[in-house]
Amino acid sequence: MITDFLNEKTIQLKVKAVDREDAIRKAAACLVEEKKIKQDYIEQMIEALHKFGPYIVVIPGIALAHAEAGSTVMEECMSMMTLKEPIAFGHESNDPVSVVIVIASNTKDKHLEVLMDMSKLLMKKEFIQLLNESEDVNEILNYFKIEEEKK
């Protein structure tokens, strides 16, 4: 369930970032603070972006930042950050990015269920609109809870 991963500490709204690297660092910083990932995981995500390109921009406006599962992840986790101003990640058709989601796993498949749940929500226009407009973390958390109750 998404609410097992996202909470008041791991959702940030209307954050100012200067570029895509800064956006990833800021989106993941709360996970370092919560001791769920090591700082090295952030650098691995940025290295992957440089090496493989902006493949993490999975749908228009949404970047799903991640790196390989491994020792830099202490606990399965996720964070979400909306940007005050959208940023170009270099994706031909899905730029600019206004939401950065970080997902970190220490196994190859444990995180897939929450990723599938998030993917379903990201296909809903009402959810994207909420993310882009909301200034209240609890509003987003309540949306997640309502969606989970529908299951």
Backbone as CSV, one residue per row, in Angstrom:
resi,resn,N_x,N_y,N_z,CA_x,CA_y,CA_z,C_x,C_y,C_z
1,MET,0.823,-1.190,0.000,0.000,0.000,0.000,0.870,1.257,0.000
2,ILE,0.449,2.226,-0.738,1.212,3.465,-0.862,1.392,4.141,0.489
3,THR,0.357,4.105,1.328,0.458,4.776,2.629,1.435,4.074,3.576
4,ASP,1.883,2.881,3.233,2.950,2.240,4.003,4.300,2.869,3.666
5,PHE,4.365,3.574,2.552,5.621,4.154,2.086,5.658,5.676,2.190
6,LEU,4.534,6.316,1.937,4.509,7.780,1.923,3.784,8.315,3.151
7,ASN,4.357,9.375,3.738,3.761,10.015,4.906,4.139,11.498,4.912
8,GLU,3.832,12.177,6.002,4.098,13.618,6.084,5.579,13.951,5.916
9,LYS,6.453,13.018,6.265,7.890,13.264,6.180,8.460,12.981,4.793
10,THR,7.740,12.217,3.993,8.293,11.806,2.697,7.573,12.420,1.497
11,ILE,6.655,13.335,1.769,6.002,14.088,0.692,6.349,15.558,0.879
12,GLN,6.843,16.169,-0.179,7.179,17.595,-0.161,6.447,18.266,-1.317
13,LEU,5.928,19.442,-1.061,5.146,20.140,-2.082,5.739,21.499,-2.424
14,LYS,5.660,21.824,-3.722,6.050,23.144,-4.232,7.496,23.510,-3.874
15,VAL,8.406,22.580,-4.129,9.821,22.777,-3.832,10.509,23.418,-5.030
16,LYS,11.402,24.352,-4.755,12.173,24.993,-5.826,13.441,24.179,-6.065
17,ALA,13.676,23.830,-7.320,14.894,23.120,-7.708,15.470,23.813,-8.937
18,VAL,16.789,23.831,-9.040,17.426,24.553,-10.149,17.605,23.694,-11.395
19,ASP,17.737,22.375,-11.214,17.903,21.478,-12.363,17.479,20.069,-11.952
20,ARG,17.593,19.133,-12.878,17.103,17.778,-12.616,17.882,17.082,-11.501
21,GLU,19.181,17.324,-11.427,19.979,16.721,-10.361,19.558,17.261,-8.996
22,ASP,19.357,18.562,-8.934,18.904,19.200,-7.697,17.534,18.661,-7.293
23,ALA,16.664,18.467,-8.260,15.324,17.936,-7.978,15.414,16.529,-7.389
24,ILE,16.257,15.689,-7.949,16.416,14.327,-7.425,17.003,14.369,-6.019
25,ARG,18.031,15.186,-5.825,18.639,15.297,-4.488,17.619,15.742,-3.446
26,LYS,16.842,16.760,-3.792,15.855,17.278,-2.837,14.727,16.281,-2.592
27,ALA,14.312,15.571,-3.626,13.238,14.584,-3.467,13.673,13.422,-2.578
28,ALA,14.954,13.095,-2.600,15.458,11.947,-1.839,16.028,12.319,-0.472
29,ALA,16.269,13.587,-0.222,16.912,14.010,1.026,16.163,13.525,2.266
30,CYS,14.844,13.537,2.213,14.054,13.092,3.372,14.294,11.616,3.673
31,LEU,14.600,10.830,2.658,14.851,9.400,2.864,16.204,9.171,3.529
32,VAL,17.163,10.049,3.242,18.450,10.004,3.940,18.236,10.403,5.398
33,GLU,17.483,11.485,5.611,17.200,11.951,6.974,16.496,10.881,7.802
34,GLU,15.619,10.121,7.170,14.884,9.055,7.861,15.701,7.760,7.947
35,LYS,16.944,7.806,7.465,17.862,6.662,7.485,17.311,5.443,6.734
36,LYS,16.633,5.729,5.636,16.102,4.657,4.791,17.033,4.371,3.612
37,ILE,17.753,5.397,3.177,18.773,5.229,2.134,20.037,5.962,2.574
38,LYS,21.143,5.594,1.952,22.402,6.311,2.171,22.538,7.381,1.093
39,GLN,23.349,8.368,1.375,23.597,9.447,0.416,24.067,8.885,-0.929
40,ASP,24.813,7.802,-0.881,25.319,7.186,-2.117,24.196,6.787,-3.071
41,TYR,23.035,6.425,-2.530,21.915,6.040,-3.389,21.486,7.217,-4.260
42,ILE,21.505,8.404,-3.690,21.147,9.602,-4.465,22.118,9.775,-5.623
43,GLU,23.395,9.624,-5.334,24.402,9.773,-6.390,24.244,8.684,-7.451
44,GLN,23.860,7.475,-7.055,23.623,6.397,-8.019,22.445,6.723,-8.933
45,MET,21.400,7.345,-8.382,20.257,7.740,-9.217,20.688,8.771,-10.256
46,ILE,21.496,9.724,-9.832,21.954,10.775,-10.749,22.897,10.190,-11.799
47,GLU,23.780,9.288,-11.375,24.666,8.615,-12.336,23.855,7.842,-13.376
48,ALA,22.805,7.157,-12.939,21.953,6.402,-13.870,21.281,7.342,-14.859
49,LEU,20.842,8.493,-14.379,20.224,9.487,-15.264,21.220,9.948,-16.324
50,HIS,22.460,10.207,-15.913,23.484,10.642,-16.865,23.857,9.523,-17.841
51,LYS,23.934,8.306,-17.337,24.357,7.177,-18.166,23.277,6.732,-19.152
52,PHE,22.034,6.642,-18.674,20.961,6.074,-19.490,20.004,7.110,-20.067
53,GLY,20.160,8.358,-19.686,19.276,9.399,-20.196,18.012,9.530,-19.365
54,PRO,17.078,10.338,-19.840,15.886,10.675,-19.052,14.769,9.631,-19.109
55,TYR,15.150,8.355,-19.137,14.153,7.278,-19.166,13.257,7.300,-17.931
56,ILE,13.703,7.959,-16.869,12.917,7.992,-15.628,11.678,8.881,-15.744
57,VAL,11.609,9.682,-16.802,10.414,10.507,-17.024,9.403,9.599,-17.726
58,VAL,8.633,8.890,-16.908,7.821,7.773,-17.383,6.539,8.180,-18.093
59,ILE,5.961,9.280,-17.690,4.778,9.846,-18.342,4.933,11.359,-18.306
60,PRO,4.159,12.095,-19.077,4.327,13.551,-19.077,4.283,14.145,-17.666
61,GLY,5.360,14.846,-17.326,5.431,15.572,-16.066,5.867,14.782,-14.854
62,ILE,6.095,13.476,-14.997,6.397,12.622,-13.839,7.732,11.901,-14.029
63,ALA,8.647,12.103,-13.068,9.919,11.380,-13.068,9.909,10.371,-11.927
64,LEU,10.300,9.156,-12.227,10.382,8.086,-11.237,11.859,7.730,-11.068
65,ALA,12.491,8.403,-10.122,13.931,8.242,-9.916,14.208,6.999,-9.075
66,HIS,15.224,6.246,-9.482,15.600,5.031,-8.778,16.993,4.618,-9.220
67,ALA,17.562,3.686,-8.480,18.844,3.085,-8.843,18.726,1.596,-8.523
68,GLU,19.794,0.869,-8.758,19.761,-0.571,-8.503,19.574,-0.861,-7.025
69,ALA,18.851,-1.941,-6.743,18.708,-2.401,-5.362,20.086,-2.777,-4.838
70,GLY,20.309,-2.481,-3.570,21.608,-2.838,-3.016,21.818,-2.318,-1.615
71,SER,23.083,-2.294,-1.222,23.446,-1.972,0.160,23.253,-0.501,0.519
72,THR,23.013,0.354,-0.470,22.781,1.768,-0.161,21.335,2.024,0.257
73,VAL,20.516,0.970,0.237,19.119,1.063,0.681,18.983,0.258,1.970
74,MET,18.649,0.944,3.061,18.490,0.265,4.341,17.075,-0.289,4.515
75,GLU,16.110,0.381,3.877,14.712,-0.027,4.021,13.945,0.376,2.766
76,GLU,13.059,-0.496,2.312,12.198,-0.169,1.169,11.522,1.164,1.451
77,CYS,11.560,2.069,0.499,10.984,3.383,0.770,10.629,4.117,-0.519
78,MET,9.898,5.195,-0.317,9.468,6.032,-1.433,9.313,7.456,-0.919
79,SER,9.558,8.414,-1.798,9.253,9.809,-1.493,8.623,10.432,-2.728
80,MET,7.947,11.536,-2.494,7.287,12.244,-3.590,7.467,13.739,-3.369
81,MET,7.800,14.439,-4.438,7.993,15.879,-4.347,7.394,16.553,-5.573
82,THR,6.600,17.593,-5.334,6.135,18.407,-6.454,7.044,19.623,-6.548
83,LEU,7.224,20.097,-7.753,8.110,21.235,-7.991,7.318,22.528,-8.111
84,LYS,7.891,23.578,-7.560,7.256,24.894,-7.670,7.172,25.305,-9.132
85,GLU,8.259,25.076,-9.856,8.321,25.335,-11.295,8.806,24.060,-11.986
86,PRO,8.125,23.611,-13.032,8.567,22.399,-13.743,9.991,22.546,-14.289
87,ILE,10.677,21.419,-14.389,12.080,21.386,-14.822,12.234,20.421,-15.997
88,ALA,13.072,20.804,-16.935,13.389,19.924,-18.064,14.359,18.842,-17.601
89,PHE,14.010,17.598,-17.879,14.890,16.467,-17.599,15.559,15.982,-18.882
90,GLY,15.152,16.533,-20.021,15.739,16.138,-21.289,14.964,15.067,-22.030
91,HIS,13.747,14.796,-21.598,12.923,13.793,-22.284,12.210,14.451,-23.460
92,GLU,12.267,13.797,-24.595,11.730,14.358,-25.833,10.238,14.672,-25.766
93,SER,9.461,13.785,-25.164,8.007,13.991,-25.186,7.356,14.169,-23.817
94,ASN,8.046,13.856,-22.724,7.418,13.914,-21.402,7.877,15.072,-20.519
95,ASP,8.759,15.918,-21.022,9.180,17.117,-20.290,8.114,18.188,-20.381
96,PRO,8.101,19.157,-19.502,8.910,19.280,-18.291,8.318,18.460,-17.150
97,VAL,9.134,18.215,-16.130,8.740,17.414,-14.973,8.245,18.325,-13.859
98,SER,7.107,17.972,-13.290,6.573,18.730,-12.154,6.466,17.878,-10.887
99,VAL,6.623,16.551,-11.022,6.567,15.643,-9.874,7.739,14.666,-9.964
100,VAL,8.487,14.551,-8.857,9.586,13.587,-8.782,9.242,12.582,-7.691
101,ILE,9.203,11.321,-8.078,8.969,10.230,-7.133,10.268,9.439,-7.043
102,VAL,10.721,9.204,-5.827,11.910,8.389,-5.610,11.453,7.070,-5.016
103,ILE,11.945,5.990,-5.574,11.653,4.671,-5.011,12.977,3.947,-4.809
104,ALA,13.116,3.339,-3.641,14.350,2.632,-3.310,13.993,1.271,-2.736
105,SER,14.692,0.273,-3.216,14.417,-1.095,-2.788,15.726,-1.810,-2.493
106,ASN,15.684,-2.697,-1.510,16.867,-3.511,-1.241,16.675,-4.951,-1.729
107,THR,15.570,-5.162,-2.451,15.336,-6.446,-3.118,14.915,-6.144,-4.554
108,LYS,14.900,-7.144,-5.383,14.577,-6.901,-6.787,13.088,-6.744,-7.064
109,ASP,12.218,-7.293,-6.212,10.802,-7.264,-6.570,9.829,-6.861,-5.464
110,LYS,10.308,-6.631,-4.264,9.409,-6.322,-3.150,8.609,-5.033,-3.377
111,HIS,9.186,-4.086,-4.069,8.569,-2.770,-4.268,7.578,-2.739,-5.433
112,LEU,7.463,-3.812,-6.171,6.665,-3.789,-7.399,5.179,-3.542,-7.156
113,GLU,4.640,-4.053,-6.053,3.212,-3.856,-5.784,2.887,-2.375,-5.579
114,VAL,3.681,-1.697,-4.767,3.422,-0.270,-4.536,3.666,0.528,-5.815
115,LEU,4.617,0.094,-6.611,4.880,0.759,-7.885,3.691,0.599,-8.830
116,MET,3.086,-0.567,-8.836,1.892,-0.774,-9.667,0.729,0.086,-9.179
117,ASP,0.552,0.169,-7.857,-0.507,1.017,-7.301,-0.294,2.475,-7.693
118,MET,0.955,2.931,-7.584,1.260,4.318,-7.939,1.028,4.542,-9.428
119,SER,1.408,3.587,-10.252,1.214,3.717,-11.702,-0.253,3.904,-12.058
120,LYS,-1.120,3.159,-11.384,-2.561,3.295,-11.634,-3.045,4.697,-11.283
121,LEU,-2.563,5.231,-10.171,-2.968,6.584,-9.771,-2.449,7.632,-10.750
122,LEU,-1.235,7.428,-11.240,-0.634,8.405,-12.152,-1.351,8.473,-13.494
123,MET,-2.190,7.506,-13.771,-2.983,7.525,-15.000,-4.279,8.319,-14.836
124,LYS,-4.579,8.707,-13.616,-5.812,9.451,-13.342,-5.544,10.953,-13.411
125,LYS,-6.248,11.630,-14.302,-6.068,13.075,-14.463,-6.339,13.825,-13.170
126,GLU,-7.338,13.372,-12.406,-7.683,14.053,-11.152,-6.530,13.984,-10.152
127,PHE,-5.784,12.873,-10.150,-4.653,12.734,-9.240,-3.505,13.649,-9.664
128,ILE,-3.216,13.682,-10.944,-2.163,14.566,-11.449,-2.513,16.019,-11.141
129,GLN,-3.754,16.383,-11.333,-4.196,17.744,-11.029,-4.013,18.046,-9.536
130,LEU,-4.379,17.099,-8.685,-4.203,17.269,-7.245,-2.732,17.486,-6.912
131,LEU,-1.859,16.668,-7.478,-0.424,16.813,-7.219,0.079,18.185,-7.643
132,ASN,-0.341,18.633,-8.796,0.145,19.909,-9.317,-0.408,21.118,-8.575
133,GLU,-1.581,20.974,-7.972,-2.222,22.126,-7.345,-2.142,22.144,-5.823
134,SER,-2.023,20.998,-5.198,-2.121,20.928,-3.741,-0.930,21.571,-3.040
135,GLU,-1.237,22.206,-1.929,-0.212,22.748,-1.040,-0.338,22.114,0.338
136,ASP,-1.091,21.021,0.421,-1.382,20.358,1.689,-1.064,18.863,1.580
137,VAL,-0.026,18.443,2.280,0.392,17.041,2.251,-0.749,16.121,2.679
138,ASN,-1.508,16.541,3.674,-2.606,15.700,4.164,-3.677,15.480,3.105
139,GLU,-3.863,16.451,2.238,-4.823,16.297,1.142,-4.399,15.142,0.228
140,ILE,-3.124,15.060,-0.041,-2.602,13.982,-0.887,-2.669,12.644,-0.150
141,LEU,-2.291,12.638,1.115,-2.372,11.404,1.897,-3.805,10.898,1.993
142,ASN,-4.749,11.797,2.163,-6.161,11.403,2.210,-6.605,10.791,0.891
143,TYR,-6.118,11.333,-0.219,-6.440,10.769,-1.530,-5.944,9.322,-1.604
144,PHE,-4.708,9.103,-1.154,-4.165,7.739,-1.146,-5.035,6.813,-0.307
145,LYS,-5.418,7.272,0.875,-6.229,6.442,1.782,-7.575,6.093,1.155
146,ILE,-8.212,7.059,0.531,-9.505,6.816,-0.127,-9.345,5.785,-1.242
147,GLU,-8.298,5.929,-2.040,-8.050,4.977,-3.132,-7.778,3.573,-2.587
148,GLU,-7.055,3.489,-1.476,-6.754,2.179,-0.897,-8.009,1.515,-0.340
149,GLU,-8.916,2.321,0.179,-10.168,1.770,0.715,-11.051,1.201,-0.391
150,LYS,-10.871,1.661,-1.611,-11.651,1.159,-2.750,-11.233,-0.248,-3.153
151,LYS,-10.049,-0.648,-2.742,-9.529,-1.969,-3.138,-10.310,-3.094,-2.510
